[in-house]
Amino acid sequence: MSQARDSVPAQPTRPTAGRFGNPVSDPPPQDRRIGLALSGGGGRCFAQIGALKALEEEGYHVDAIAANSSAAVLGALYAACRDAGELEAIVQGIDFSSLLVPDGSTGLIGHEGVDALLADFAPDTFEELEIPLAVPTTDIERAELLIFREGLLRPPVCASNAFPGLFAPVEYLGRHLMDGGMINNFPVDIIRTMTPRPVLAVDVRPSASGPLDLDRKTPASLLGKVGALFDHGASTTVDILMQAYSITQTRLIEIMLAMHPPDVWLRPELSSDFDVQDFSRLDEAIEIGYRSVGEAIASGRFTALAGRDPR
């Protein structure tokens, strides 16, 4: 399996303080190396791009990444380039409707779009990434959690992004794989096995409680609009499915966080109406994620990420 690397690429000369006033030249770079756990959250995961931008400005170096669902796609792209600005540019150029093309035989959404995106901007294998990456997936037939850290990159990432009932399973290594979030949507436990460095967990999951506009006639989300092409009332079905999924995941993650607490648990303040299926608020989400790091630094929460002896 892939192991966390001890070397850090040479960094360009940078100012003595980040945008938030936090000194970046005093501690040696190795004291700002962190493990990063990224929750799933659909379009809300764009906030994680903003968090990465702020982390880079403040001199933090990501030592390893564990990411699930939509964050697995972002995590793979970032692990390939180690540059949040480049990641932002890639995502801004995506036509998200092209990623949601239903399969003609099943009606479920295929993976051709995400596969092509990764083929353009990421290497073929986990081993070729700049940053070690772990991606949870679920074997839908055997009810098993499979964690990929080596071998081909695109099949596991596409599988981790495959929300049940909407995306088709990915056939890989004799398995039918889907969203790892069914079992672990916030891999704070996995990142601890990858690096001895302090762990920052960026959590963009929606609240498990909230009103559903069940009388809405026009689908609000991109997935709802796709579903409406095939079945009257599908947008309401999608909303209910997503809410039920969120309720179940919240209870599982509460247990996971109690057993494997991160050093810093960062929850960008995305509004309750920011739907996981909303891919149109990219810039807003990035800014919110960016600010969340600044606010955490200003409040002193990032002192928990101070370098520790990894021995």
CSV table of C-alpha atoms in Angstrom, one decimal, residues 78-304:
chain,number,residue,atom,x,y,z
A,78,TYR,CA,-5.3,18.1,-5.9
A,79,ALA,CA,-3.0,15.1,-5.2
A,80,ALA,CA,-2.0,15.2,-8.8
A,81,CYS,CA,-1.0,18.8,-9.0
A,82,ARG,CA,-0.4,20.0,-5.3
A,83,ASP,CA,-1.7,23.4,-6.3
A,84,ALA,CA,-5.0,24.7,-5.1
A,85,GLY,CA,-5.1,27.5,-7.7
A,86,GLU,CA,-4.7,24.9,-10.5
A,87,LEU,CA,-7.4,22.8,-8.9
A,88,GLU,CA,-9.7,25.8,-8.9
A,89,ALA,CA,-9.0,26.5,-12.5
A,90,ILE,CA,-9.7,22.9,-13.5
A,91,VAL,CA,-13.1,22.9,-11.6
A,92,GLN,CA,-14.1,26.2,-13.1
A,93,GLY,CA,-13.7,24.8,-16.5
A,94,ILE,CA,-16.0,21.8,-16.0
A,95,ASP,CA,-19.4,21.5,-17.7
A,96,PHE,CA,-21.1,19.7,-14.9
A,97,SER,CA,-24.1,18.7,-17.0
A,98,SER,CA,-21.7,16.7,-19.1
A,99,LEU,CA,-20.8,14.6,-16.0
A,100,LEU,CA,-24.5,13.6,-15.5
A,101,VAL,CA,-25.4,11.7,-18.6
A,102,PRO,CA,-27.8,8.8,-17.9
A,103,ASP,CA,-27.1,5.3,-19.2
A,104,GLY,CA,-29.5,4.4,-21.9
A,105,SER,CA,-30.2,0.9,-20.5
A,106,THR,CA,-30.5,1.5,-16.8
A,107,GLY,CA,-31.4,5.2,-16.5
A,108,LEU,CA,-28.6,5.5,-13.9
A,109,ILE,CA,-25.8,8.1,-14.5
A,110,GLY,CA,-22.6,6.7,-16.0
A,111,HIS,CA,-19.0,7.6,-15.2
A,112,GLU,CA,-17.6,8.6,-18.6
A,113,GLY,CA,-17.5,12.3,-17.7
A,114,VAL,CA,-15.6,11.9,-14.4
A,115,ASP,CA,-13.3,9.3,-15.9
A,116,ALA,CA,-12.4,11.7,-18.8
A,117,LEU,CA,-11.8,14.5,-16.3
A,118,LEU,CA,-9.4,12.4,-14.3
A,119,ALA,CA,-7.7,11.2,-17.5
A,120,ASP,CA,-7.0,14.8,-18.5
A,121,PHE,CA,-5.7,16.1,-15.1
A,122,ALA,CA,-4.5,13.1,-13.1
A,123,PRO,CA,-2.1,10.2,-13.6
A,124,ASP,CA,-3.2,6.7,-14.2
A,125,THR,CA,-2.2,5.3,-10.8
A,126,PHE,CA,-2.2,6.2,-7.2
A,127,GLU,CA,1.5,5.7,-7.0
A,128,GLU,CA,2.1,8.5,-9.5
A,129,LEU,CA,0.3,11.1,-7.4
A,130,GLU,CA,2.2,13.9,-5.8
A,131,ILE,CA,0.4,13.3,-2.5
A,132,PRO,CA,-0.6,9.9,-1.1
A,133,LEU,CA,-4.4,9.4,-1.5
A,134,ALA,CA,-6.8,7.0,0.1
A,135,VAL,CA,-10.3,6.5,-1.4
A,136,PRO,CA,-13.1,4.5,0.4
A,137,THR,CA,-15.6,2.6,-1.8
A,138,THR,CA,-18.4,0.1,-1.0
A,139,ASP,CA,-18.8,-3.3,-2.5
A,140,ILE,CA,-22.6,-3.0,-3.0
A,141,GLU,CA,-23.0,-6.8,-3.3
A,142,ARG,CA,-20.9,-7.9,-0.3
A,143,ALA,CA,-21.5,-4.9,1.9
A,144,GLU,CA,-17.8,-4.4,2.4
A,145,LEU,CA,-15.7,-1.2,2.7
A,146,LEU,CA,-12.8,-1.3,0.3
A,147,ILE,CA,-10.1,1.4,0.6
A,148,PHE,CA,-7.9,2.0,-2.4
A,149,ARG,CA,-4.4,3.6,-2.1
A,150,GLU,CA,-2.6,1.9,-4.9
A,151,GLY,CA,-3.2,0.6,-8.5
A,152,LEU,CA,-5.4,2.3,-11.1
A,153,LEU,CA,-6.7,5.6,-9.9
A,154,ARG,CA,-9.8,6.3,-12.0
A,155,PRO,CA,-12.0,3.3,-11.2
A,156,PRO,CA,-11.9,3.7,-7.4
A,157,VAL,CA,-12.4,7.4,-7.6
A,158,CYS,CA,-15.4,7.1,-9.9
A,159,ALA,CA,-16.8,4.4,-7.6
A,160,SER,CA,-16.4,6.6,-4.5
A,161,ASN,CA,-18.3,9.3,-6.4
A,162,ALA,CA,-21.2,6.9,-7.3
A,163,PHE,CA,-24.1,7.9,-5.1
A,164,PRO,CA,-26.5,4.9,-4.8
A,165,GLY,CA,-29.7,5.0,-6.8
A,166,LEU,CA,-28.3,7.8,-9.1
A,167,PHE,CA,-25.0,6.5,-10.4
A,168,ALA,CA,-24.3,3.1,-11.9
A,169,PRO,CA,-21.9,0.8,-9.9
A,170,VAL,CA,-18.3,0.6,-11.2
A,171,GLU,CA,-17.1,-2.9,-12.1
A,172,TYR,CA,-13.5,-3.2,-11.0
A,173,LEU,CA,-11.5,-6.2,-9.8
A,174,GLY,CA,-14.5,-8.5,-9.9
A,175,ARG,CA,-16.5,-6.2,-7.6
A,176,HIS,CA,-19.4,-3.8,-8.1
A,177,LEU,CA,-18.2,-0.7,-6.3
A,178,MET,CA,-20.1,2.4,-5.2
A,179,ASP,CA,-20.0,5.4,-2.9
A,180,GLY,CA,-17.8,4.7,0.1
A,181,GLY,CA,-20.0,7.2,2.0
A,182,MET,CA,-22.5,4.4,2.6
A,183,ILE,CA,-20.1,3.1,5.2
A,184,ASN,CA,-17.7,6.0,5.8
A,185,ASN,CA,-18.4,9.4,4.5
A,186,PHE,CA,-15.8,11.2,6.6
A,187,PRO,CA,-12.5,9.1,6.6
A,188,VAL,CA,-10.9,10.6,9.7
A,189,ASP,CA,-9.9,7.1,10.7
A,190,ILE,CA,-8.2,6.3,7.4
A,191,ILE,CA,-6.0,9.4,7.4
A,192,ARG,CA,-4.5,8.3,10.8
A,193,THR,CA,-3.2,5.2,9.1
A,194,MET,CA,-1.4,7.2,6.4
A,195,THR,CA,0.6,9.8,8.3
A,196,PRO,CA,1.7,10.6,11.9
A,197,ARG,CA,1.2,14.3,11.3
A,198,PRO,CA,-1.7,16.3,12.8
A,199,VAL,CA,-5.0,15.9,11.1
A,200,LEU,CA,-7.2,18.6,9.7
A,201,ALA,CA,-10.7,17.4,8.8
A,202,VAL,CA,-12.8,19.6,6.4
A,203,ASP,CA,-16.4,18.7,6.8
A,204,VAL,CA,-18.9,20.1,4.3
A,205,ARG,CA,-21.8,17.6,4.9
A,206,PRO,CA,-25.2,19.1,5.1
A,207,SER,CA,-27.2,19.1,8.3
A,208,ALA,CA,-29.3,15.9,8.8
A,209,SER,CA,-32.3,18.0,9.8
A,210,GLY,CA,-34.0,20.6,7.6
A,211,PRO,CA,-37.2,21.3,5.7
A,212,LEU,CA,-37.9,19.7,2.4
A,213,ASP,CA,-39.9,21.6,-0.2
A,214,LEU,CA,-42.0,18.6,-1.2
A,215,ASP,CA,-44.5,20.7,-3.1
A,216,ARG,CA,-41.9,22.3,-5.4
A,217,LYS,CA,-42.9,21.8,-9.0
A,218,THR,CA,-39.6,22.7,-10.7
A,219,PRO,CA,-36.5,20.7,-9.7
A,220,ALA,CA,-33.9,22.9,-8.0
A,221,SER,CA,-30.9,20.7,-8.4
A,222,LEU,CA,-29.0,19.4,-11.4
A,223,LEU,CA,-29.7,15.8,-10.5
A,224,GLY,CA,-33.3,16.6,-10.0
A,225,LYS,CA,-33.5,18.1,-13.5
A,226,VAL,CA,-31.9,15.0,-14.9
A,227,GLY,CA,-34.3,12.8,-13.1
A,228,ALA,CA,-37.3,14.8,-14.2
A,229,LEU,CA,-36.5,13.9,-17.8
A,230,PHE,CA,-37.4,10.3,-17.0
A,231,ASP,CA,-40.0,10.3,-14.3
A,232,HIS,CA,-42.6,12.8,-13.1
A,233,GLY,CA,-41.9,13.8,-9.5
A,234,ALA,CA,-38.3,12.5,-9.6
A,235,SER,CA,-36.9,15.7,-8.1
A,236,THR,CA,-38.9,15.1,-4.9
A,237,THR,CA,-37.7,11.5,-4.8
A,238,VAL,CA,-34.1,12.6,-5.1
A,239,ASP,CA,-34.6,15.2,-2.3
A,240,ILE,CA,-36.0,12.5,0.0
A,241,LEU,CA,-33.3,10.0,-0.9
A,242,MET,CA,-30.6,12.6,-0.1
A,243,GLN,CA,-32.1,13.5,3.2
A,244,ALA,CA,-32.5,9.9,4.3
A,245,TYR,CA,-28.9,9.3,3.3
A,246,SER,CA,-27.7,12.3,5.3
A,247,ILE,CA,-29.6,11.2,8.4
A,248,THR,CA,-28.0,7.7,8.4
A,249,GLN,CA,-24.5,9.1,7.7
A,250,THR,CA,-24.7,11.7,10.5
A,251,ARG,CA,-25.2,9.0,13.1
A,252,LEU,CA,-22.4,6.8,11.7
A,253,ILE,CA,-20.0,9.8,11.6
A,254,GLU,CA,-20.8,10.9,15.1
A,255,ILE,CA,-19.5,7.5,16.3
A,256,MET,CA,-16.5,7.8,13.9
A,257,LEU,CA,-15.5,11.2,15.2
A,258,ALA,CA,-15.8,10.1,18.8
A,259,MET,CA,-13.4,7.2,18.1
A,260,HIS,CA,-11.0,9.0,15.8
A,261,PRO,CA,-11.2,12.8,16.6
A,262,PRO,CA,-9.2,15.0,14.2
A,263,ASP,CA,-6.8,17.6,15.6
A,264,VAL,CA,-8.9,20.3,14.0
A,265,TRP,CA,-12.5,19.7,12.7
A,266,LEU,CA,-13.3,22.5,10.3
A,267,ARG,CA,-16.9,23.1,9.2
A,268,PRO,CA,-17.2,25.9,6.6
A,269,GLU,CA,-20.4,27.9,7.2
A,270,LEU,CA,-22.3,26.9,4.1
A,271,SER,CA,-25.9,27.9,4.3
A,272,SER,CA,-28.6,25.4,4.8
A,273,ASP,CA,-30.0,26.0,1.4
A,274,PHE,CA,-26.7,25.1,-0.3
A,275,ASP,CA,-27.8,21.8,-1.7
A,276,VAL,CA,-25.3,18.9,-2.2
A,277,GLN,CA,-26.6,18.8,-5.8
A,278,ASP,CA,-26.0,22.5,-6.5
A,279,PHE,CA,-22.9,22.9,-8.7
A,280,SER,CA,-23.7,26.5,-9.7
A,281,ARG,CA,-22.3,28.2,-6.5
A,282,LEU,CA,-18.7,27.3,-7.0
A,283,ASP,CA,-17.2,30.7,-6.3
A,284,GLU,CA,-19.4,31.2,-3.3
A,285,ALA,CA,-18.4,27.9,-1.8
A,286,ILE,CA,-14.7,28.5,-2.5
A,287,GLU,CA,-14.8,31.8,-0.7
A,288,ILE,CA,-16.6,30.4,2.3
A,289,GLY,CA,-14.0,27.6,2.6
A,290,TYR,CA,-11.2,30.1,2.3
A,291,ARG,CA,-12.7,32.3,5.0
A,292,SER,CA,-13.2,29.3,7.3
A,293,VAL,CA,-9.5,28.7,7.5
A,294,GLY,CA,-8.8,32.4,8.3
A,295,GLU,CA,-11.3,32.4,11.0
A,296,ALA,CA,-9.9,29.2,12.5
A,297,ILE,CA,-6.4,30.7,12.5
A,298,ALA,CA,-7.6,34.0,14.0
A,299,SER,CA,-9.3,32.1,16.9
A,300,GLY,CA,-6.2,30.0,17.6
A,301,ARG,CA,-7.7,26.7,16.6
A,302,PHE,CA,-4.8,25.9,14.3
A,303,THR,CA,-2.4,25.7,17.2
A,304,ALA,CA,-3.5,22.1,17.4
